[in-house]
Amino acid sequence: MSADFDTATGVGAVWLVWYPKSPRAREHTALLEWYDEQWQYVGGGSGPVNDPVDVDVDVIELCGGGCALSLTRRLEAPRSVDTTPRIHCVEVHLGPDVGHILFGNRRIDAPEQRKLIAAWMSPHASSSARPVIVALGHDGTELSRIGPYDSLDTHTWARLAEES
């Protein structure tokens, strides 16, 4: 299980895995928003776990995510899908040397299972850029980073350049 709540923007995500070491493992992701003085479910999904157990990650890897419309404008007129804020989440897998990540301006400690979920809000459909993710070692040194539109981290790009 992993959960992330950004109280500054009022969004959160929870990721649960049932029977994690079983071939029948299932996962569920829930997106939440602070609305009307309480956390409210705004969307999510369930399905089989889509990654093998004990994936070997050098530093940092993105492995899925989701998005839902915000409640803050969903109920207001006009109900334009293009201008409604979005709540996003991304599943992040971490290598053994990562002590924590910086997700935008928030620090998230690396959990023991080396997998976490992170949530953020974008103002509307055309602005769905993910915050920069920086992986830091146990001593605080930067190990790698992934930009808002990148799919691979800087450590992986450097390793691929060396191999070619």
Short mmCIF file of N, CA, C and O in Angstrom, two decimals, residues 32-135:
data_model
loop_
_atom_site.label_atom_id
_atom_site.label_comp_id
_atom_site.label_asym_id
_atom_site.label_seq_id
_atom_site.Cartn_x
_atom_site.Cartn_y
_atom_site.Cartn_z
N LEU A 32 -8.40 11.01 -4.80
CA LEU A 32 -9.22 11.70 -3.82
C LEU A 32 -9.01 13.20 -3.93
O LEU A 32 -7.97 13.67 -4.37
N GLU A 33 -10.03 13.95 -3.49
CA GLU A 33 -9.92 15.41 -3.46
C GLU A 33 -10.57 15.94 -2.19
O GLU A 33 -11.61 15.45 -1.76
N TRP A 34 -9.93 16.95 -1.59
CA TRP A 34 -10.51 17.62 -0.43
C TRP A 34 -11.57 18.56 -0.96
O TRP A 34 -11.30 19.53 -1.64
N TYR A 35 -12.82 18.22 -0.68
CA TYR A 35 -13.95 18.97 -1.22
C TYR A 35 -15.07 18.96 -0.20
O TYR A 35 -15.37 17.91 0.37
N ASP A 36 -15.66 20.09 0.03
CA ASP A 36 -16.77 20.20 0.98
C ASP A 36 -16.36 19.71 2.38
O ASP A 36 -17.08 18.94 3.01
N GLU A 37 -15.15 20.10 2.79
CA GLU A 37 -14.61 19.79 4.12
C GLU A 37 -14.35 18.31 4.40
O GLU A 37 -14.34 17.88 5.56
N GLN A 38 -14.14 17.50 3.35
CA GLN A 38 -13.79 16.09 3.55
C GLN A 38 -13.11 15.54 2.31
O GLN A 38 -13.22 16.09 1.23
N TRP A 39 -12.37 14.45 2.49
CA TRP A 39 -11.75 13.77 1.34
C TRP A 39 -12.83 12.99 0.62
O TRP A 39 -13.57 12.22 1.24
N GLN A 40 -12.94 13.20 -0.69
CA GLN A 40 -13.95 12.52 -1.49
C GLN A 40 -13.28 11.76 -2.63
O GLN A 40 -12.35 12.25 -3.26
N TYR A 41 -13.81 10.59 -2.91
CA TYR A 41 -13.34 9.74 -4.01
C TYR A 41 -13.78 10.37 -5.33
O TYR A 41 -14.96 10.68 -5.51
N VAL A 42 -12.83 10.56 -6.27
CA VAL A 42 -13.20 11.15 -7.57
C VAL A 42 -12.96 10.19 -8.73
O VAL A 42 -13.36 10.47 -9.85
N GLY A 43 -12.33 9.06 -8.48
CA GLY A 43 -12.10 8.10 -9.55
C GLY A 43 -10.98 7.14 -9.19
O GLY A 43 -10.32 7.29 -8.18
N GLY A 44 -10.81 6.16 -10.03
CA GLY A 44 -9.76 5.18 -9.80
C GLY A 44 -9.96 3.99 -10.70
O GLY A 44 -10.77 4.02 -11.63
N GLY A 45 -9.25 2.94 -10.41
CA GLY A 45 -9.38 1.74 -11.21
C GLY A 45 -8.77 0.54 -10.52
O GLY A 45 -7.98 0.68 -9.59
N SER A 46 -9.14 -0.64 -10.99
CA SER A 46 -8.63 -1.90 -10.46
C SER A 46 -8.25 -2.81 -11.61
O SER A 46 -8.77 -2.67 -12.71
N GLY A 47 -7.37 -3.74 -11.32
CA GLY A 47 -6.98 -4.71 -12.33
C GLY A 47 -5.86 -5.59 -11.83
O GLY A 47 -5.40 -5.45 -10.69
N PRO A 48 -5.40 -6.50 -12.68
CA PRO A 48 -4.27 -7.34 -12.28
C PRO A 48 -3.01 -6.49 -12.15
O PRO A 48 -2.87 -5.46 -12.80
N VAL A 49 -2.12 -6.92 -11.28
CA VAL A 49 -0.84 -6.23 -11.14
C VAL A 49 -0.09 -6.39 -12.45
O VAL A 49 0.05 -7.49 -12.96
N ASN A 50 0.36 -5.26 -13.01
CA ASN A 50 0.95 -5.31 -14.35
C ASN A 50 2.46 -5.33 -14.36
O ASN A 50 3.07 -5.07 -15.38
N ASP A 51 3.08 -5.64 -13.25
CA ASP A 51 4.54 -5.74 -13.25
C ASP A 51 4.96 -6.99 -12.50
O ASP A 51 4.30 -7.39 -11.56
N PRO A 52 6.04 -7.61 -12.91
CA PRO A 52 6.50 -8.79 -12.19
C PRO A 52 6.98 -8.43 -10.79
O PRO A 52 7.40 -7.30 -10.54
N VAL A 53 6.89 -9.38 -9.88
CA VAL A 53 7.35 -9.17 -8.52
C VAL A 53 8.86 -8.95 -8.53
O VAL A 53 9.59 -9.57 -9.30
N ASP A 54 9.33 -8.06 -7.68
CA ASP A 54 10.76 -7.77 -7.52
C ASP A 54 11.41 -7.27 -8.81
O ASP A 54 12.46 -7.76 -9.23
N VAL A 55 10.80 -6.28 -9.45
CA VAL A 55 11.40 -5.66 -10.62
C VAL A 55 12.72 -5.03 -10.20
O VAL A 55 12.81 -4.37 -9.17
N ASP A 56 13.76 -5.21 -11.00
CA ASP A 56 15.07 -4.64 -10.72
C ASP A 56 15.11 -3.23 -11.31
O ASP A 56 15.15 -3.07 -12.52
N VAL A 57 15.09 -2.23 -10.46
CA VAL A 57 15.11 -0.84 -10.89
C VAL A 57 16.44 -0.24 -10.45
O VAL A 57 16.81 -0.33 -9.28
N ASP A 58 17.17 0.36 -11.40
CA ASP A 58 18.44 1.01 -11.06
C ASP A 58 18.22 2.16 -10.08
O ASP A 58 18.77 2.17 -9.00
N VAL A 59 17.43 3.14 -10.50
CA VAL A 59 17.20 4.30 -9.65
C VAL A 59 15.72 4.62 -9.54
O VAL A 59 15.14 4.54 -8.47
N ILE A 60 15.09 4.96 -10.67
CA ILE A 60 13.70 5.39 -10.62
C ILE A 60 13.02 5.01 -11.94
O ILE A 60 13.60 5.12 -13.01
N GLU A 61 11.79 4.52 -11.83
CA GLU A 61 11.03 4.11 -13.01
C GLU A 61 9.55 4.43 -12.79
O GLU A 61 9.02 4.21 -11.71
N LEU A 62 8.92 4.97 -13.82
CA LEU A 62 7.49 5.26 -13.77
C LEU A 62 6.73 4.07 -14.34
O LEU A 62 7.10 3.56 -15.39
N CYS A 63 5.70 3.62 -13.64
CA CYS A 63 5.02 2.39 -14.04
C CYS A 63 3.50 2.54 -14.02
O CYS A 63 2.80 1.73 -13.43
N GLY A 64 2.98 3.54 -14.64
CA GLY A 64 1.53 3.68 -14.72
C GLY A 64 1.03 4.86 -13.92
O GLY A 64 1.77 5.53 -13.22
N GLY A 65 -0.25 5.11 -14.05
CA GLY A 65 -0.85 6.23 -13.35
C GLY A 65 -2.30 6.38 -13.75
O GLY A 65 -2.88 5.51 -14.39
N GLY A 66 -2.88 7.50 -13.40
CA GLY A 66 -4.27 7.75 -13.73
C GLY A 66 -4.63 9.21 -13.60
O GLY A 66 -3.81 10.03 -13.21
N CYS A 67 -5.89 9.51 -13.93
CA CYS A 67 -6.35 10.89 -13.95
C CYS A 67 -7.86 10.90 -13.77
O CYS A 67 -8.56 9.99 -14.21
N ALA A 68 -8.38 11.94 -13.12
CA ALA A 68 -9.83 12.12 -12.95
C ALA A 68 -10.13 13.62 -12.92
O ALA A 68 -9.26 14.42 -12.59
N LEU A 69 -11.35 13.97 -13.25
CA LEU A 69 -11.79 15.36 -13.18
C LEU A 69 -11.94 15.79 -11.73
O LEU A 69 -12.40 15.03 -10.89
N SER A 70 -11.57 17.03 -11.45
CA SER A 70 -11.72 17.60 -10.12
C SER A 70 -13.19 17.88 -9.81
O SER A 70 -13.96 18.22 -10.70
N LEU A 71 -13.55 17.76 -8.56
CA LEU A 71 -14.90 18.11 -8.12
C LEU A 71 -15.10 19.62 -8.03
O LEU A 71 -16.22 20.10 -8.10
N THR A 72 -14.02 20.38 -7.91
CA THR A 72 -14.13 21.82 -7.67
C THR A 72 -14.83 22.55 -8.80
O THR A 72 -15.49 23.55 -8.56
N ARG A 73 -14.71 22.08 -10.02
CA ARG A 73 -15.40 22.73 -11.13
C ARG A 73 -16.39 21.82 -11.83
O ARG A 73 -17.16 22.27 -12.65
N ARG A 74 -16.34 20.55 -11.52
CA ARG A 74 -17.25 19.61 -12.17
C ARG A 74 -18.70 20.01 -11.97
O ARG A 74 -19.54 19.81 -12.84
N LEU A 75 -19.01 20.59 -10.82
CA LEU A 75 -20.39 20.92 -10.49
C LEU A 75 -20.77 22.36 -10.83
O LEU A 75 -21.90 22.75 -10.67
N GLU A 76 -19.79 23.16 -11.28
CA GLU A 76 -20.07 24.55 -11.62
C GLU A 76 -20.46 24.68 -13.08
O GLU A 76 -20.04 23.91 -13.92
N ALA A 77 -21.26 25.72 -13.40
CA ALA A 77 -21.59 26.01 -14.79
C ALA A 77 -20.59 27.02 -15.33
O ALA A 77 -20.16 27.90 -14.59
N PRO A 78 -20.16 26.99 -16.56
CA PRO A 78 -20.41 25.89 -17.48
C PRO A 78 -19.50 24.71 -17.14
O PRO A 78 -18.39 24.90 -16.69
N ARG A 79 -19.97 23.52 -17.36
CA ARG A 79 -19.22 22.30 -17.05
C ARG A 79 -18.32 21.93 -18.21
O ARG A 79 -18.48 20.89 -18.82
N SER A 80 -17.35 22.74 -18.50
CA SER A 80 -16.45 22.50 -19.62
C SER A 80 -15.37 21.51 -19.23
O SER A 80 -14.63 21.72 -18.27
N VAL A 81 -15.26 20.44 -19.98
CA VAL A 81 -14.24 19.42 -19.74
C VAL A 81 -12.84 20.00 -19.96
O VAL A 81 -11.90 19.64 -19.28
N ASP A 82 -12.72 20.94 -20.90
CA ASP A 82 -11.40 21.52 -21.21
C ASP A 82 -10.85 22.38 -20.08
O ASP A 82 -9.65 22.50 -19.94
N THR A 83 -11.71 23.02 -19.30
CA THR A 83 -11.23 23.93 -18.26
C THR A 83 -11.30 23.34 -16.86
O THR A 83 -10.86 23.97 -15.90
N THR A 84 -11.81 22.15 -16.71
CA THR A 84 -11.90 21.51 -15.40
C THR A 84 -10.53 21.00 -14.97
O THR A 84 -9.87 20.30 -15.72
N PRO A 85 -10.09 21.34 -13.76
CA PRO A 85 -8.81 20.82 -13.27
C PRO A 85 -8.81 19.29 -13.23
O PRO A 85 -9.86 18.66 -13.08
N ARG A 86 -7.63 18.72 -13.35
CA ARG A 86 -7.45 17.27 -13.33
C ARG A 86 -6.63 16.85 -12.12
O ARG A 86 -5.68 17.54 -11.74
N ILE A 87 -6.98 15.71 -11.55
CA ILE A 87 -6.20 15.10 -10.48
C ILE A 87 -5.48 13.92 -11.11
O ILE A 87 -6.11 13.07 -11.74
N HIS A 88 -4.17 13.88 -10.95
CA HIS A 88 -3.33 12.85 -11.57
C HIS A 88 -2.59 12.07 -10.49
O HIS A 88 -2.37 12.55 -9.38
N CYS A 89 -2.16 10.86 -10.87
CA CYS A 89 -1.26 10.10 -10.02
C CYS A 89 -0.32 9.31 -10.91
O CYS A 89 -0.61 9.04 -12.08
N VAL A 90 0.82 8.95 -10.34
CA VAL A 90 1.79 8.12 -11.04
C VAL A 90 2.39 7.14 -10.03
O VAL A 90 2.60 7.48 -8.87
N GLU A 91 2.59 5.92 -10.49
CA GLU A 91 3.23 4.89 -9.68
C GLU A 91 4.73 4.97 -9.96
O GLU A 91 5.16 4.98 -11.11
N VAL A 92 5.52 5.05 -8.89
CA VAL A 92 6.97 5.21 -9.02
C VAL A 92 7.66 4.03 -8.34
O VAL A 92 7.37 3.73 -7.18
N HIS A 93 8.54 3.37 -9.07
CA HIS A 93 9.35 2.28 -8.51
C HIS A 93 10.76 2.83 -8.28
O HIS A 93 11.30 3.54 -9.14
N LEU A 94 11.35 2.49 -7.13
CA LEU A 94 12.63 3.05 -6.73
C LEU A 94 13.68 1.96 -6.54
O LEU A 94 13.39 0.88 -6.05
N GLY A 95 14.91 2.29 -6.91
CA GLY A 95 16.03 1.39 -6.69
C GLY A 95 16.45 1.40 -5.22
O GLY A 95 16.03 2.26 -4.44
N PRO A 96 17.31 0.47 -4.84
CA PRO A 96 17.68 0.32 -3.43
C PRO A 96 18.49 1.49 -2.87
O PRO A 96 18.52 1.68 -1.66
N ASP A 97 19.14 2.28 -3.72
CA ASP A 97 19.96 3.39 -3.24
C ASP A 97 19.16 4.67 -2.98
O ASP A 97 19.70 5.65 -2.48
N VAL A 98 17.87 4.68 -3.34
CA VAL A 98 17.05 5.88 -3.19
C VAL A 98 16.53 5.97 -1.76
O VAL A 98 15.89 5.05 -1.26
N GLY A 99 16.82 7.11 -1.11
CA GLY A 99 16.34 7.34 0.25
C GLY A 99 15.00 8.07 0.27
O GLY A 99 14.16 7.82 1.12
N HIS A 100 14.82 8.98 -0.70
CA HIS A 100 13.55 9.69 -0.85
C HIS A 100 13.54 10.36 -2.22
O HIS A 100 14.54 10.40 -2.92
N ILE A 101 12.36 10.83 -2.59
CA ILE A 101 12.25 11.58 -3.83
C ILE A 101 11.71 12.97 -3.53
O ILE A 101 11.05 13.19 -2.51
N LEU A 102 12.02 13.88 -4.42
CA LEU A 102 11.37 15.18 -4.43
C LEU A 102 10.37 15.12 -5.56
O LEU A 102 10.73 14.84 -6.71
N PHE A 103 9.13 15.33 -5.25
CA PHE A 103 8.06 15.31 -6.24
C PHE A 103 7.56 16.75 -6.33
O PHE A 103 6.78 17.19 -5.49
N GLY A 104 8.07 17.48 -7.33
CA GLY A 104 7.85 18.92 -7.33
C GLY A 104 8.56 19.49 -6.12
O GLY A 104 9.75 19.27 -5.93
N ASN A 105 7.82 20.18 -5.25
CA ASN A 105 8.44 20.75 -4.05
C ASN A 105 8.17 19.93 -2.79
O ASN A 105 8.46 20.36 -1.70
N ARG A 106 7.63 18.72 -2.96
CA ARG A 106 7.33 17.86 -1.81
C ARG A 106 8.34 16.73 -1.70
O ARG A 106 8.78 16.18 -2.70
N ARG A 107 8.69 16.39 -0.47
CA ARG A 107 9.61 15.27 -0.21
C ARG A 107 8.78 14.06 0.19
O ARG A 107 7.92 14.14 1.07
N ILE A 108 9.07 12.91 -0.46
CA ILE A 108 8.39 11.66 -0.14
C ILE A 108 9.46 10.62 0.16
O ILE A 108 10.33 10.36 -0.68
N ASP A 109 9.43 10.05 1.36
CA ASP A 109 10.41 9.02 1.74
C ASP A 109 10.17 7.74 0.95
O ASP A 109 9.03 7.38 0.67
N ALA A 110 11.26 7.05 0.63
CA ALA A 110 11.16 5.78 -0.08
C ALA A 110 10.62 4.71 0.86
O ALA A 110 11.19 4.48 1.93
N PRO A 111 9.51 4.07 0.50
CA PRO A 111 8.96 3.02 1.36
C PRO A 111 9.80 1.73 1.25
O PRO A 111 10.55 1.55 0.30
N GLU A 112 9.62 0.87 2.21
CA GLU A 112 10.37 -0.40 2.25
C GLU A 112 10.13 -1.24 1.00
O GLU A 112 11.05 -1.88 0.50
N GLN A 113 8.90 -1.26 0.48
CA GLN A 113 8.60 -2.08 -0.70
C GLN A 113 9.12 -1.45 -2.00
O GLN A 113 8.98 -2.03 -3.06
N ARG A 114 9.72 -0.24 -1.92
CA ARG A 114 10.37 0.44 -3.06
C ARG A 114 9.38 0.86 -4.15
O ARG A 114 9.76 1.12 -5.27
N LYS A 115 8.09 0.94 -3.82
CA LYS A 115 7.07 1.38 -4.77
C LYS A 115 6.18 2.39 -4.06
O LYS A 115 5.80 2.17 -2.92
N LEU A 116 5.84 3.47 -4.74
CA LEU A 116 4.98 4.47 -4.14
C LEU A 116 4.09 5.11 -5.19
O LEU A 116 4.30 4.93 -6.39
N ILE A 117 3.09 5.84 -4.73
CA ILE A 117 2.22 6.58 -5.62
C ILE A 117 2.34 8.05 -5.24
O ILE A 117 2.56 8.38 -4.07
N ALA A 118 2.26 8.92 -6.25
CA ALA A 118 2.32 10.36 -6.00
C ALA A 118 1.19 11.03 -6.77
O ALA A 118 0.85 10.61 -7.87
N ALA A 119 0.60 12.07 -6.16
CA ALA A 119 -0.56 12.75 -6.75
C ALA A 119 -0.25 14.23 -6.98
O ALA A 119 0.55 14.82 -6.28
N TRP A 120 -0.93 14.81 -7.98
CA TRP A 120 -0.83 16.24 -8.23
C TRP A 120 -2.07 16.71 -8.98
O TRP A 120 -2.84 15.90 -9.48
N MET A 121 -2.25 18.02 -9.03
CA MET A 121 -3.38 18.60 -9.75
C MET A 121 -2.84 19.49 -10.87
O MET A 121 -1.86 20.20 -10.69
N SER A 122 -3.49 19.40 -12.03
CA SER A 122 -3.18 20.32 -13.13
C SER A 122 -4.40 21.21 -13.34
O SER A 122 -5.53 20.78 -13.12
N PRO A 123 -4.17 22.46 -13.78
CA PRO A 123 -5.28 23.41 -13.87
C PRO A 123 -6.34 23.07 -14.91
O PRO A 123 -7.50 23.42 -14.75
N HIS A 124 -5.96 22.38 -15.99
CA HIS A 124 -6.93 22.00 -17.02
C HIS A 124 -6.31 20.97 -17.94
O HIS A 124 -5.14 20.61 -17.81
N ALA A 125 -7.10 20.48 -18.89
CA ALA A 125 -6.70 19.36 -19.74
C ALA A 125 -5.40 19.60 -20.50
O ALA A 125 -4.59 18.69 -20.65
N SER A 126 -5.16 20.82 -20.96
CA SER A 126 -3.96 21.05 -21.76
C SER A 126 -2.70 21.22 -20.92
O SER A 126 -1.62 21.38 -21.45
N SER A 127 -2.83 21.19 -19.61
CA SER A 127 -1.69 21.36 -18.73
C SER A 127 -1.55 20.16 -17.81
O SER A 127 -1.74 20.26 -16.61
N SER A 128 -1.23 19.02 -18.37
CA SER A 128 -1.15 17.80 -17.56
C SER A 128 0.29 17.40 -17.26
O SER A 128 0.56 16.25 -16.96
N ALA A 129 1.22 18.35 -17.33
CA ALA A 129 2.62 18.05 -17.05
C ALA A 129 2.78 17.56 -15.62
O ALA A 129 2.24 18.14 -14.68
N ARG A 130 3.54 16.51 -15.48
CA ARG A 130 3.85 15.94 -14.16
C ARG A 130 4.94 16.81 -13.52
O ARG A 130 5.81 17.33 -14.22
N PRO A 131 4.94 16.97 -12.20
CA PRO A 131 6.06 17.66 -11.56
C PRO A 131 7.38 16.92 -11.80
O PRO A 131 7.38 15.71 -12.04
N VAL A 132 8.47 17.64 -11.75
CA VAL A 132 9.79 17.01 -11.86
C VAL A 132 9.96 16.07 -10.67
O VAL A 132 9.59 16.41 -9.54
N ILE A 133 10.50 14.88 -10.93
CA ILE A 133 10.76 13.90 -9.88
C ILE A 133 12.27 13.74 -9.76
O ILE A 133 12.94 13.42 -10.76
N VAL A 134 12.81 13.97 -8.57
CA VAL A 134 14.24 13.85 -8.32
C VAL A 134 14.45 12.75 -7.29
O VAL A 134 13.87 12.80 -6.20
N ALA A 135 15.27 11.75 -7.64
CA ALA A 135 15.61 10.67 -6.71
C ALA A 135 16.88 11.06 -5.97
O ALA A 135 17.89 11.40 -6.59
#
